[in-house]
Tab-separated table of C-alpha atoms and ligand atoms in Angstrom:
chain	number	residue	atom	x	y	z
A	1	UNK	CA	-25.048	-17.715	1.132
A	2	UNK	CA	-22.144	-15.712	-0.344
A	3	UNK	CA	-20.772	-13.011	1.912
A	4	UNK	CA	-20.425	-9.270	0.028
A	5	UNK	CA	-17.150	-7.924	2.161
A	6	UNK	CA	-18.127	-4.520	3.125
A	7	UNK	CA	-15.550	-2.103	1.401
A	8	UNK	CA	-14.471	1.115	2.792
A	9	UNK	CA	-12.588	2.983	-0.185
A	10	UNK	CA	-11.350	6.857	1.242
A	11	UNK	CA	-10.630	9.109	-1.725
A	12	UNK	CA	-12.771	6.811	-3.974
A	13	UNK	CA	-13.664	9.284	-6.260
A	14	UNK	CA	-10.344	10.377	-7.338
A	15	UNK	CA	-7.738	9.045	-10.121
A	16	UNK	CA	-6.840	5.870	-8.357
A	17	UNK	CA	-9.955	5.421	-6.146
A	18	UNK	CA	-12.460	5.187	-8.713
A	19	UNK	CA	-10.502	2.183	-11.086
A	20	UNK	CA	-10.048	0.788	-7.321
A	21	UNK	CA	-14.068	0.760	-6.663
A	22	UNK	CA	-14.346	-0.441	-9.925
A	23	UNK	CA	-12.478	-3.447	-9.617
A	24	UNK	CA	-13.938	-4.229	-5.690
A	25	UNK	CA	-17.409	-4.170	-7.678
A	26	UNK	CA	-16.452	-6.524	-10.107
A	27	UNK	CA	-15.002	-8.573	-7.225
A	28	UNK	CA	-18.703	-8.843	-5.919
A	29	UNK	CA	-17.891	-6.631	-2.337
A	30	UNK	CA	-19.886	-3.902	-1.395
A	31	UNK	CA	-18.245	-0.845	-1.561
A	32	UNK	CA	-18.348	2.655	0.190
A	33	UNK	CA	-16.651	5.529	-1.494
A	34	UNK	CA	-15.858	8.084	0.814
A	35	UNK	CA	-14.858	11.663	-0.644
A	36	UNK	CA	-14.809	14.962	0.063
A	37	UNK	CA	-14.400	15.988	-3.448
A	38	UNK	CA	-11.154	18.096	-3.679
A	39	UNK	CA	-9.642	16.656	-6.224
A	40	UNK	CA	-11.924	13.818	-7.214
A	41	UNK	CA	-14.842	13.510	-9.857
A	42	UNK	CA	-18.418	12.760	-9.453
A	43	UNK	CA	-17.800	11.906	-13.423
A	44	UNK	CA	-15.100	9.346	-12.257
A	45	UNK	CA	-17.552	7.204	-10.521
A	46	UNK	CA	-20.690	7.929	-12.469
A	47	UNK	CA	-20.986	4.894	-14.493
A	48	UNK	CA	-20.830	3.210	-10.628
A	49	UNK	CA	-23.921	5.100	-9.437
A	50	UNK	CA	-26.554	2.274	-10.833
A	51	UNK	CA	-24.908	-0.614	-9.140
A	52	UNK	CA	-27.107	-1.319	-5.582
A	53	UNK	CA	-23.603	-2.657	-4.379
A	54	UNK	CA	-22.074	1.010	-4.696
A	55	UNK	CA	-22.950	3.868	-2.370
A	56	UNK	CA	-20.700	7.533	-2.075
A	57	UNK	CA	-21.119	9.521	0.851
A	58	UNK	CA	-19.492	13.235	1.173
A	59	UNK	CA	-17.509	13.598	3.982
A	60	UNK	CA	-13.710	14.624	4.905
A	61	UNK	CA	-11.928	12.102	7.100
A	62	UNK	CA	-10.265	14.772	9.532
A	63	UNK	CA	-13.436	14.098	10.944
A	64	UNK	CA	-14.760	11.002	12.566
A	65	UNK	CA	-16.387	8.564	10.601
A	66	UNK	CA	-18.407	5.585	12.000
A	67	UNK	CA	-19.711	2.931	9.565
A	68	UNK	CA	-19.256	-0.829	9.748
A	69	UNK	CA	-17.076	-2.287	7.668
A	70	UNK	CA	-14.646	-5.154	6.551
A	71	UNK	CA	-11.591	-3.486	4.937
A	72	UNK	CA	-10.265	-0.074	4.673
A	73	UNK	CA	-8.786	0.890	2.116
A	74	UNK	CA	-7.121	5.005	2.817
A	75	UNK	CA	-6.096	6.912	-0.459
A	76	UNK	CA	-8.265	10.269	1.201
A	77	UNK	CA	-5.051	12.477	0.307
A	78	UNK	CA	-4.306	15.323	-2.950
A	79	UNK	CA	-1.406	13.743	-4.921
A	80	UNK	CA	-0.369	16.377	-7.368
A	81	UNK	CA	1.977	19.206	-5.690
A	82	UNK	CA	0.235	21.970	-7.052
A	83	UNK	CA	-3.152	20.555	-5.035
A	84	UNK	CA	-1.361	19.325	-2.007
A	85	UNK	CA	1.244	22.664	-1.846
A	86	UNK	CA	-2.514	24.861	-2.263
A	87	UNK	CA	-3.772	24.155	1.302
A	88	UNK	CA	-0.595	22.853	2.902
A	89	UNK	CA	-2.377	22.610	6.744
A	90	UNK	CA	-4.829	20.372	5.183
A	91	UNK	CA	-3.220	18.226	3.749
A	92	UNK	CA	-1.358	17.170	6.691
A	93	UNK	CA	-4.472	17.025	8.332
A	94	UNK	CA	-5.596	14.841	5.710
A	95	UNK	CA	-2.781	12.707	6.392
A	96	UNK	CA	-2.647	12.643	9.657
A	97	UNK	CA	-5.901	13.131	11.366
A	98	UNK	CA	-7.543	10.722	8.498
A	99	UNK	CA	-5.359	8.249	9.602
A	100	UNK	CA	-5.742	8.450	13.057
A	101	UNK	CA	-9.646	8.541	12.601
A	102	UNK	CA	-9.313	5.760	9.637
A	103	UNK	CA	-7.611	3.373	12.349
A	104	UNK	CA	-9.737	4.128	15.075
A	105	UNK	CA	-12.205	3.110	12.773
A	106	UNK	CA	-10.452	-0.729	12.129
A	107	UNK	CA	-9.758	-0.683	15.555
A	108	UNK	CA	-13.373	-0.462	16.579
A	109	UNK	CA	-14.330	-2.866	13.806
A	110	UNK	CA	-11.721	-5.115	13.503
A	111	UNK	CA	-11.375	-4.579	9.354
A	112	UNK	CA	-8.386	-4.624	7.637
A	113	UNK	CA	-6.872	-1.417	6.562
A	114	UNK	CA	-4.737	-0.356	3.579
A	115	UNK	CA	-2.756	2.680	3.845
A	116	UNK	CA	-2.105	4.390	0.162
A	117	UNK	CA	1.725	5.324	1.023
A	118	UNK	CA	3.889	6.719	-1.045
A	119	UNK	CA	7.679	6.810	-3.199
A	120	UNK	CA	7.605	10.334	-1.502
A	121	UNK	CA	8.715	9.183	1.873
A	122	UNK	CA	12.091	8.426	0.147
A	123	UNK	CA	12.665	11.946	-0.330
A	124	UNK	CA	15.273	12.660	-2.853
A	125	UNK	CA	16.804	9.379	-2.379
A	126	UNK	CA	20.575	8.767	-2.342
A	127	UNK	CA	19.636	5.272	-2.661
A	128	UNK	CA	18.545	3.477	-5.804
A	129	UNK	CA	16.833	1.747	-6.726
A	130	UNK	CA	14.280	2.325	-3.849
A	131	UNK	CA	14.199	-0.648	-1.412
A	132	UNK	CA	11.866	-0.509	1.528
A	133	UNK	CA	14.579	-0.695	4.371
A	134	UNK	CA	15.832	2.796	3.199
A	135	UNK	CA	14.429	5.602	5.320
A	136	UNK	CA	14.629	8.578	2.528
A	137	UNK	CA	15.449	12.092	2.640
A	138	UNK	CA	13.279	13.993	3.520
A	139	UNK	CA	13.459	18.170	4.012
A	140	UNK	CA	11.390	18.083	6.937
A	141	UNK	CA	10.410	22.135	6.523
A	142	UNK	CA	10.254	22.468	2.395
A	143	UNK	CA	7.228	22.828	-0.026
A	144	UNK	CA	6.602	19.226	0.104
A	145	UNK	CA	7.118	18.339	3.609
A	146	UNK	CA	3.055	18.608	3.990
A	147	UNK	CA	2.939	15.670	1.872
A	148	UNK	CA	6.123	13.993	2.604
A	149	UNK	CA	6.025	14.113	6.202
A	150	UNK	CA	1.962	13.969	6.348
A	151	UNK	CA	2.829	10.145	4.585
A	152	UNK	CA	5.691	9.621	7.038
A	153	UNK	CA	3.787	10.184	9.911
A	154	UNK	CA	0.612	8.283	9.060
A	155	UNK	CA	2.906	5.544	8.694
A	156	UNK	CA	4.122	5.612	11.978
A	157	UNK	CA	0.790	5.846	13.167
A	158	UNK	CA	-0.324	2.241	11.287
A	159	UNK	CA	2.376	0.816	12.816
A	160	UNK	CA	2.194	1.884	16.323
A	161	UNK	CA	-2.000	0.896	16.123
A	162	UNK	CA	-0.598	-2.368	14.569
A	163	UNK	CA	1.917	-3.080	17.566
A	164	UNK	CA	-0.326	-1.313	20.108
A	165	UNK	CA	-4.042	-2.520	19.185
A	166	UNK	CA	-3.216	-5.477	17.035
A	167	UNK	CA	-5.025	-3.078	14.224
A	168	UNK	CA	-4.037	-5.571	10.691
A	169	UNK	CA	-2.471	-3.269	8.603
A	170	UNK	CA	-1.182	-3.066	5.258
A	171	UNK	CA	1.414	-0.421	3.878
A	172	UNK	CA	1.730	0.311	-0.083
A	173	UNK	CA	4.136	3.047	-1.270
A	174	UNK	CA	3.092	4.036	-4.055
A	175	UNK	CA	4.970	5.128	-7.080
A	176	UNK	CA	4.391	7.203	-9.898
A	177	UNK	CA	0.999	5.788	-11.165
A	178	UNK	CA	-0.769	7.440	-14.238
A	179	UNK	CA	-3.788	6.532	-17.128
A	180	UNK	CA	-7.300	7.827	-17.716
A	181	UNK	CA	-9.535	9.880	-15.419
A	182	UNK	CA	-6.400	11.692	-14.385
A	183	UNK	CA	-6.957	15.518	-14.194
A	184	UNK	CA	-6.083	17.029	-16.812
A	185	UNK	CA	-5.206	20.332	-15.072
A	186	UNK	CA	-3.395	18.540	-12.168
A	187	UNK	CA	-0.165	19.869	-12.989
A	188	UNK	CA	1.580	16.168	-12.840
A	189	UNK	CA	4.134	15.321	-15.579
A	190	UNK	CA	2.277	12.833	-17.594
A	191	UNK	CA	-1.059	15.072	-18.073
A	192	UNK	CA	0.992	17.909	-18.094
A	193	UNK	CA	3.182	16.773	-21.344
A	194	UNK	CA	-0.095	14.844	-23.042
A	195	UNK	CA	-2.292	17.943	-22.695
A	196	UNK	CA	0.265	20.373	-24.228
A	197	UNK	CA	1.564	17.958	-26.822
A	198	UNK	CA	-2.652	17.862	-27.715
A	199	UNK	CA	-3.122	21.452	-27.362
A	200	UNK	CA	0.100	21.847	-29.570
A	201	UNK	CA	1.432	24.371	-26.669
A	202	UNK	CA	5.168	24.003	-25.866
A	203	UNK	CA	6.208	21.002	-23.447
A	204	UNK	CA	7.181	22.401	-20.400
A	205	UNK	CA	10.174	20.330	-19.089
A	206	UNK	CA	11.289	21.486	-15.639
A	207	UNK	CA	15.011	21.936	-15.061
A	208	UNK	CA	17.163	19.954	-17.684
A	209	UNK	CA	14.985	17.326	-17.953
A	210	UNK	CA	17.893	14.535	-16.716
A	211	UNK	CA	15.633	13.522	-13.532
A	212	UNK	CA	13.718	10.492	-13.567
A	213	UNK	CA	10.362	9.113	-12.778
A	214	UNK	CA	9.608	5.531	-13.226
A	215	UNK	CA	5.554	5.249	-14.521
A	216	UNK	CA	3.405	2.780	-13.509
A	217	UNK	CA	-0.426	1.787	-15.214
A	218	UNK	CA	-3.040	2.272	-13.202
A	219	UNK	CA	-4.830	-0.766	-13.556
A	220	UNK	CA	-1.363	-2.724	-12.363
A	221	UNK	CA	-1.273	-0.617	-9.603
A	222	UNK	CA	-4.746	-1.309	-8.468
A	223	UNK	CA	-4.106	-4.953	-8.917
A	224	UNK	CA	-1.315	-4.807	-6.466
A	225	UNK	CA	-3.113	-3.173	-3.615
A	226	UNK	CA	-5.804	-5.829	-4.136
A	227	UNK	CA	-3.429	-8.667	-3.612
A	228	UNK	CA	-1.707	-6.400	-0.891
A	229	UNK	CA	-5.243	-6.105	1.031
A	230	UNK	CA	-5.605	-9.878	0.275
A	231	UNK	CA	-2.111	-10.886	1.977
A	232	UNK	CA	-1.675	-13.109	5.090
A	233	UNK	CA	-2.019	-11.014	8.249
A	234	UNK	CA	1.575	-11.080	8.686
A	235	UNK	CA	2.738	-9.058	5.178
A	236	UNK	CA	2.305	-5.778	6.761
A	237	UNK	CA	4.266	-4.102	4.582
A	238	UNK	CA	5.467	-1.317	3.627
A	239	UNK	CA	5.394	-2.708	0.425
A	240	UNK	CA	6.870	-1.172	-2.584
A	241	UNK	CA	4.358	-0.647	-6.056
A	242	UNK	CA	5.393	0.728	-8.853
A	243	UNK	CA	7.171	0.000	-12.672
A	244	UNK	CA	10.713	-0.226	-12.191
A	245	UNK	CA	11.000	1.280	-15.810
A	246	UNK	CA	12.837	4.034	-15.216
A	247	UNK	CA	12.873	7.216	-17.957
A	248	UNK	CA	14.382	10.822	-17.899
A	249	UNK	CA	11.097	13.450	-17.982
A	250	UNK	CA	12.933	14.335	-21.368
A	251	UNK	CA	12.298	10.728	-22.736
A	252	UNK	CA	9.084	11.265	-21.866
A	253	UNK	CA	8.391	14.348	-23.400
A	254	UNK	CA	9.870	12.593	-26.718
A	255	UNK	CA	7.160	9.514	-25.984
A	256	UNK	CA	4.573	11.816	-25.403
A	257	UNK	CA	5.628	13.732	-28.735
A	258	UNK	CA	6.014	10.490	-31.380
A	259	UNK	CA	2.878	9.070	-29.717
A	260	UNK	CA	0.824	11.940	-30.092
A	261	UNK	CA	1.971	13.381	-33.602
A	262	UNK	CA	2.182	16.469	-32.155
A	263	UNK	CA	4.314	19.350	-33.520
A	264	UNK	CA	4.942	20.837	-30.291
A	265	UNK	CA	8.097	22.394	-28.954
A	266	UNK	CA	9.837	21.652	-25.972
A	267	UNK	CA	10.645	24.369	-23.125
A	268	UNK	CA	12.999	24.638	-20.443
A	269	UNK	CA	11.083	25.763	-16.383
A	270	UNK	CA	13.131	25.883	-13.444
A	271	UNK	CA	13.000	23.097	-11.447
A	272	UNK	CA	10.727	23.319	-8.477
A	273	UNK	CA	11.851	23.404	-4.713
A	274	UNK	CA	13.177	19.714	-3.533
A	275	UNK	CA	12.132	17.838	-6.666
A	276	UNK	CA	13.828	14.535	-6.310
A	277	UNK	CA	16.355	13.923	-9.179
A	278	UNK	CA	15.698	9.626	-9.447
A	279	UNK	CA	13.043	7.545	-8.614
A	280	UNK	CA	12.614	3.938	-9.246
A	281	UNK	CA	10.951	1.078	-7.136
A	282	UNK	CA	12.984	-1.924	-6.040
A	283	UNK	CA	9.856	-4.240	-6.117
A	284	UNK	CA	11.438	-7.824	-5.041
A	285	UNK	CA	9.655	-7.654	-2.065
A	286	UNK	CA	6.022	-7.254	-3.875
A	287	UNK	CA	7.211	-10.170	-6.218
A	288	UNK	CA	7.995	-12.498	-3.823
A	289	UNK	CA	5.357	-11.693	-1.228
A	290	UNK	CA	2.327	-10.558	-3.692
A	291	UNK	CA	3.380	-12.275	-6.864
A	292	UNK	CA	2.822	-9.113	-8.464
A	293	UNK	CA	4.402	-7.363	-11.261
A	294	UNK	CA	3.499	-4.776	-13.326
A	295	UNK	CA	2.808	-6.174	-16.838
A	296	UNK	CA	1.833	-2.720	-19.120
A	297	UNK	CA	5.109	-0.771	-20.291
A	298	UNK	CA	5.037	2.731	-20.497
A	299	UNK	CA	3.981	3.298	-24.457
A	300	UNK	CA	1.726	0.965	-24.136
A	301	UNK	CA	-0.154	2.426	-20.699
A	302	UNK	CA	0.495	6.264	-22.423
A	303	UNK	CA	-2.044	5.090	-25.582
A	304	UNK	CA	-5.510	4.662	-23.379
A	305	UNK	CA	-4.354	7.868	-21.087
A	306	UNK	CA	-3.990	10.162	-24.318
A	307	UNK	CA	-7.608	8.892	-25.966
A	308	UNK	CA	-8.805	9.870	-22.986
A	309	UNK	CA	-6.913	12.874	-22.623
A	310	UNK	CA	-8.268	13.672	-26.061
A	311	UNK	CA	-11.761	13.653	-25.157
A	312	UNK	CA	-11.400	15.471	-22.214
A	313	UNK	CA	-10.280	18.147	-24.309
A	314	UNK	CA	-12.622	18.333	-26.834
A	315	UNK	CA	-15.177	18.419	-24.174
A	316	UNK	CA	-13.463	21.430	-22.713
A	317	UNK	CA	-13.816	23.458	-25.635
B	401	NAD	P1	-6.426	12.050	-6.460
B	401	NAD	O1	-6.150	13.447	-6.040
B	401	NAD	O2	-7.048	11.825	-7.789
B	401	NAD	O3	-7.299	11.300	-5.374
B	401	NAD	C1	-7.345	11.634	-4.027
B	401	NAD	C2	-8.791	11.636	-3.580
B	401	NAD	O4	-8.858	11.964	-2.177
B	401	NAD	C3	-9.633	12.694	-4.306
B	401	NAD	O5	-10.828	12.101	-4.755
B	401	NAD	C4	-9.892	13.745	-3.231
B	401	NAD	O6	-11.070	14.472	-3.430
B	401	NAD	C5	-9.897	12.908	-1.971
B	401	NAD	N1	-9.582	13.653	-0.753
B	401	NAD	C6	-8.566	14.533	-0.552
B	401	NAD	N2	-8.597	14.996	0.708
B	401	NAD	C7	-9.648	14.383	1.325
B	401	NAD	C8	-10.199	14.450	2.627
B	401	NAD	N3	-9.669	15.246	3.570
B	401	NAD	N4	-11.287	13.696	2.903
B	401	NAD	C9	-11.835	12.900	1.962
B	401	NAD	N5	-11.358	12.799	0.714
B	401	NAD	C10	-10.272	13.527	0.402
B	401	NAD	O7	-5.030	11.274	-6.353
B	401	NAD	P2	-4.622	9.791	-6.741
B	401	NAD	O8	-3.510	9.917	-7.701
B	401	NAD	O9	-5.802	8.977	-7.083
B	401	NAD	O10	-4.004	9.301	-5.373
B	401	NAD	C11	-4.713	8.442	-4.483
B	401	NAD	C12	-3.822	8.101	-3.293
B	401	NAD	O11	-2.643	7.442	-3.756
B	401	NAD	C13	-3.363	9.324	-2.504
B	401	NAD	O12	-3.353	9.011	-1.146
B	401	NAD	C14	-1.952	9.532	-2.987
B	401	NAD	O13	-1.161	10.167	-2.009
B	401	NAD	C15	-1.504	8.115	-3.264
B	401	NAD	N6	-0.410	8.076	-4.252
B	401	NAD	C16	-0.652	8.376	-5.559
B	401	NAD	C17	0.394	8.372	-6.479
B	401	NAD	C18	0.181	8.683	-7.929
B	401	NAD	O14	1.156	8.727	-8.679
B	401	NAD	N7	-1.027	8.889	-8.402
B	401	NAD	C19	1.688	8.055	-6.039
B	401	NAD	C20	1.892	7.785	-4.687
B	401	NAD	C21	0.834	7.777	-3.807
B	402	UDP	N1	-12.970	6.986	15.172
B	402	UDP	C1	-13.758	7.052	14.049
B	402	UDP	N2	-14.610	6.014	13.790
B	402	UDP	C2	-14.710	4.932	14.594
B	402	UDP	C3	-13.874	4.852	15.737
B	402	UDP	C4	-13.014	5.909	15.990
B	402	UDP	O1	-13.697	8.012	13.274
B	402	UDP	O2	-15.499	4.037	14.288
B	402	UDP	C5	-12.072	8.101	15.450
B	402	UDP	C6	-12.252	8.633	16.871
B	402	UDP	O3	-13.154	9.720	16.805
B	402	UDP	C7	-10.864	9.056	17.267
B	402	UDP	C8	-9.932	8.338	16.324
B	402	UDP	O4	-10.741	7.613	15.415
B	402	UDP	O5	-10.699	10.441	17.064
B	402	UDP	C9	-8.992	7.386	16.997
B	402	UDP	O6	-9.735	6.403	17.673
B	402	UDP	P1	-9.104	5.621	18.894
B	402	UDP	O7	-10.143	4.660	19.385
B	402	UDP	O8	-7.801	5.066	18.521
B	402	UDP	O9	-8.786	6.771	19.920
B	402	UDP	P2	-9.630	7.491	21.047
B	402	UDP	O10	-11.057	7.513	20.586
B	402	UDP	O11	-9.414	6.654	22.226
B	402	UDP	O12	-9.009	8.842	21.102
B	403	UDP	N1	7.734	17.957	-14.487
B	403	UDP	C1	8.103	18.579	-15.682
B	403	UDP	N2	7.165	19.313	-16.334
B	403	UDP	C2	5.883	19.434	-15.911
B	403	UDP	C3	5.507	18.777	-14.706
B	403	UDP	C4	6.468	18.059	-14.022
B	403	UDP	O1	9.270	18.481	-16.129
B	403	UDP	O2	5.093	20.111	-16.592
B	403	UDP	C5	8.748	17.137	-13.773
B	403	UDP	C6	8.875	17.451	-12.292
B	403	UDP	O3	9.816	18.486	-12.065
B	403	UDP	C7	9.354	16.127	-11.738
B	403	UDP	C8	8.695	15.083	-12.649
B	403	UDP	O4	8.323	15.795	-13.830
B	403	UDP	O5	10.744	16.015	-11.862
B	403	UDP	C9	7.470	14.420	-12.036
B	403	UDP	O6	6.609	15.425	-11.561
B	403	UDP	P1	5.160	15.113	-10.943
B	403	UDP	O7	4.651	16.402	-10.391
B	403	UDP	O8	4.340	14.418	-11.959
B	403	UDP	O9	5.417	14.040	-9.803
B	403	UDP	P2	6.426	13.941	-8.563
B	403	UDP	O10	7.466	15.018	-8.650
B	403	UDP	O11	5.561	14.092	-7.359
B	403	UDP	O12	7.021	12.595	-8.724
């Protein structure tokens, strides 16, 4: 008979985790969505709830967790700055303490676990592109440290349960990732810009708009930490995901504008505390090791995000 892999997803009902669970399903695995609901959806999972191989549990992994499972996959964290800068404490709990009790949990059954890293522990990087032998720059004390160093640290700690326990660990940093199910008030660029340019409001471009994000489609993304979970034992990582296409946010405000139709204006903000002025993934290493690449530019990835957008809007109102 066939064995179902028993699939731990943390943070399963968010943006990422839910297309994640999706795709596990499909895969035939059991899966376990974990979730304490902070910034993820019951309505991002919903259509999930009738499959017998899906099951979500409430529950916040700075506490313990024992279940029995086969892989681990840890994306338990807030990934917008305005929700991980509203409880900083926690979200370096999050970080921290859910990794320590996410590997004590492999450790004690032997699964596989996938840590949902990210471009942040680059800092703003004086390298570029990104490669993974750069160790960033960080501000260790700013408004982003909690999530910055919260990442930095958990990786230390899969390593050291890796070298010390023999824990099989994987590593994915993570770079900008967007698409449907996002939330809309989540205050990152891409539902940000789509949501005014809907709304016809003014696009709010922080600072002069020259620093760059590079964009990736969420259902690439997913695909690559599948194939990252599915490496030989010895492709730890950290692994670099993300779209090397690489865009000012004011090319993307004038994407967001010619895709949309809309007649909306476009306003300068000050730039934010420690934003990071490039980003964009050297991913030779997830190429050669993976195979992967992503294959969905950005107009083409923007199109599904703003239908969605669209109805999440009229729904509002
Ligand atoms: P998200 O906010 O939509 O998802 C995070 C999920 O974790 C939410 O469902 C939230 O409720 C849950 N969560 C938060 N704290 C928790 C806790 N203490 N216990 C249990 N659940 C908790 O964000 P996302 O964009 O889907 O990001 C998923 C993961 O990927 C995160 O770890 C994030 O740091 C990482 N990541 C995302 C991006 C991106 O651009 N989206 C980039 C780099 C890394
Ligand atoms: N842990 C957990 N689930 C498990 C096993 C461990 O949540 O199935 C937690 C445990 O409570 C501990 C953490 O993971 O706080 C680290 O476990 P480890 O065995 O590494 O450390 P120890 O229990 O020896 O402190
Ligand atoms: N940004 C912007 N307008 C917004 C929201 C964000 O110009 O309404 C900028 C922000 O300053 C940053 C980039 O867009 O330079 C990406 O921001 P986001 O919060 O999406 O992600 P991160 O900074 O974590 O990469």
């Amino acid at each position: 008979m066939h064995y179902a892999p028993r699939i731990l997803v943390t943070g399963g009902a968010g943006f990422i985790g839910s297309f994640l669970c999706e795709r596990l399903l499909d895969s035939g695995a059991e899966v376990l969505c974990v979730d304490n609901f902070f910034t993820g959806r019951r309505t991002n999972v919903a259509h999930l709830l009738d499959n017998p191989r899906f099951e979500i549990m409430r529950h916040d992994v700075t506490f313990p967790l024992f279940v029995e499972v086969d892989q681990i996959y840890n994306l338990a964290c807030p990934a917008s700055p305005i929700h991980y800068q509203f409880d900083p404490v926690q979200t370096t709990k999050t970080s921290v303490h859910g990794a320590i009790n996410m590997l004590g949990l492999a450790k004690r059954t032997r699964a596989k676990i996938l840590q949902a890293s990210t471009s942040e522990v680059y800092g703003d990087p004086e390298i570029h592109p990104q490669r993974e032998e750069y160790w960033g720059n960080v501000n260790p004390i700013g408004l982003r440290s909690c999530y910055d160093e919260g990442k930095r640290c958990a990786e230390t700690l899969f390593f050291d349960y890796h070298r010390q326990h023999n824990v099989k660990i994987k590593v994915a940093r993570i770079f900008n990732t967007y698409g449907p199910r996002m939330h809309p008030n989540d205050g990152r660029v891409v539902s940000n810009f789509i949501v005014q340019a809907l709304r016809g409001e003014d696009i709010t471009l922080y600072g002069d708009g020259q620093q760059t994000r590079s964009f990736c489609y969420v259902s690439d993304l997913v695909d690559g930490l599948i194939r990252l979970m599915n490496s030989d034992d010895d492709v730890t990582g950290p692994i670099n995901l993300g779209n090397p296409g690489e865009f000012t946010m004011r090319q993307l405000a004038e994407t967001v504008l010619e895709l949309t139709g809309s007649k909306s204006g476009i306003v300068h903000r000050p730039l934010p505390s420690d934003d990071p002025r490039q980003r964009q993934p050297d991913i030779s290493k997830a190429k050669s090791s993976l195979d992967w690449e992503p294959t969905i530019p950005l107009a083409e990835g923007l199109r599904p995000t703003i239908e969605y957008f669209r109805n999440e809007i009229s729904e509002l109102v």
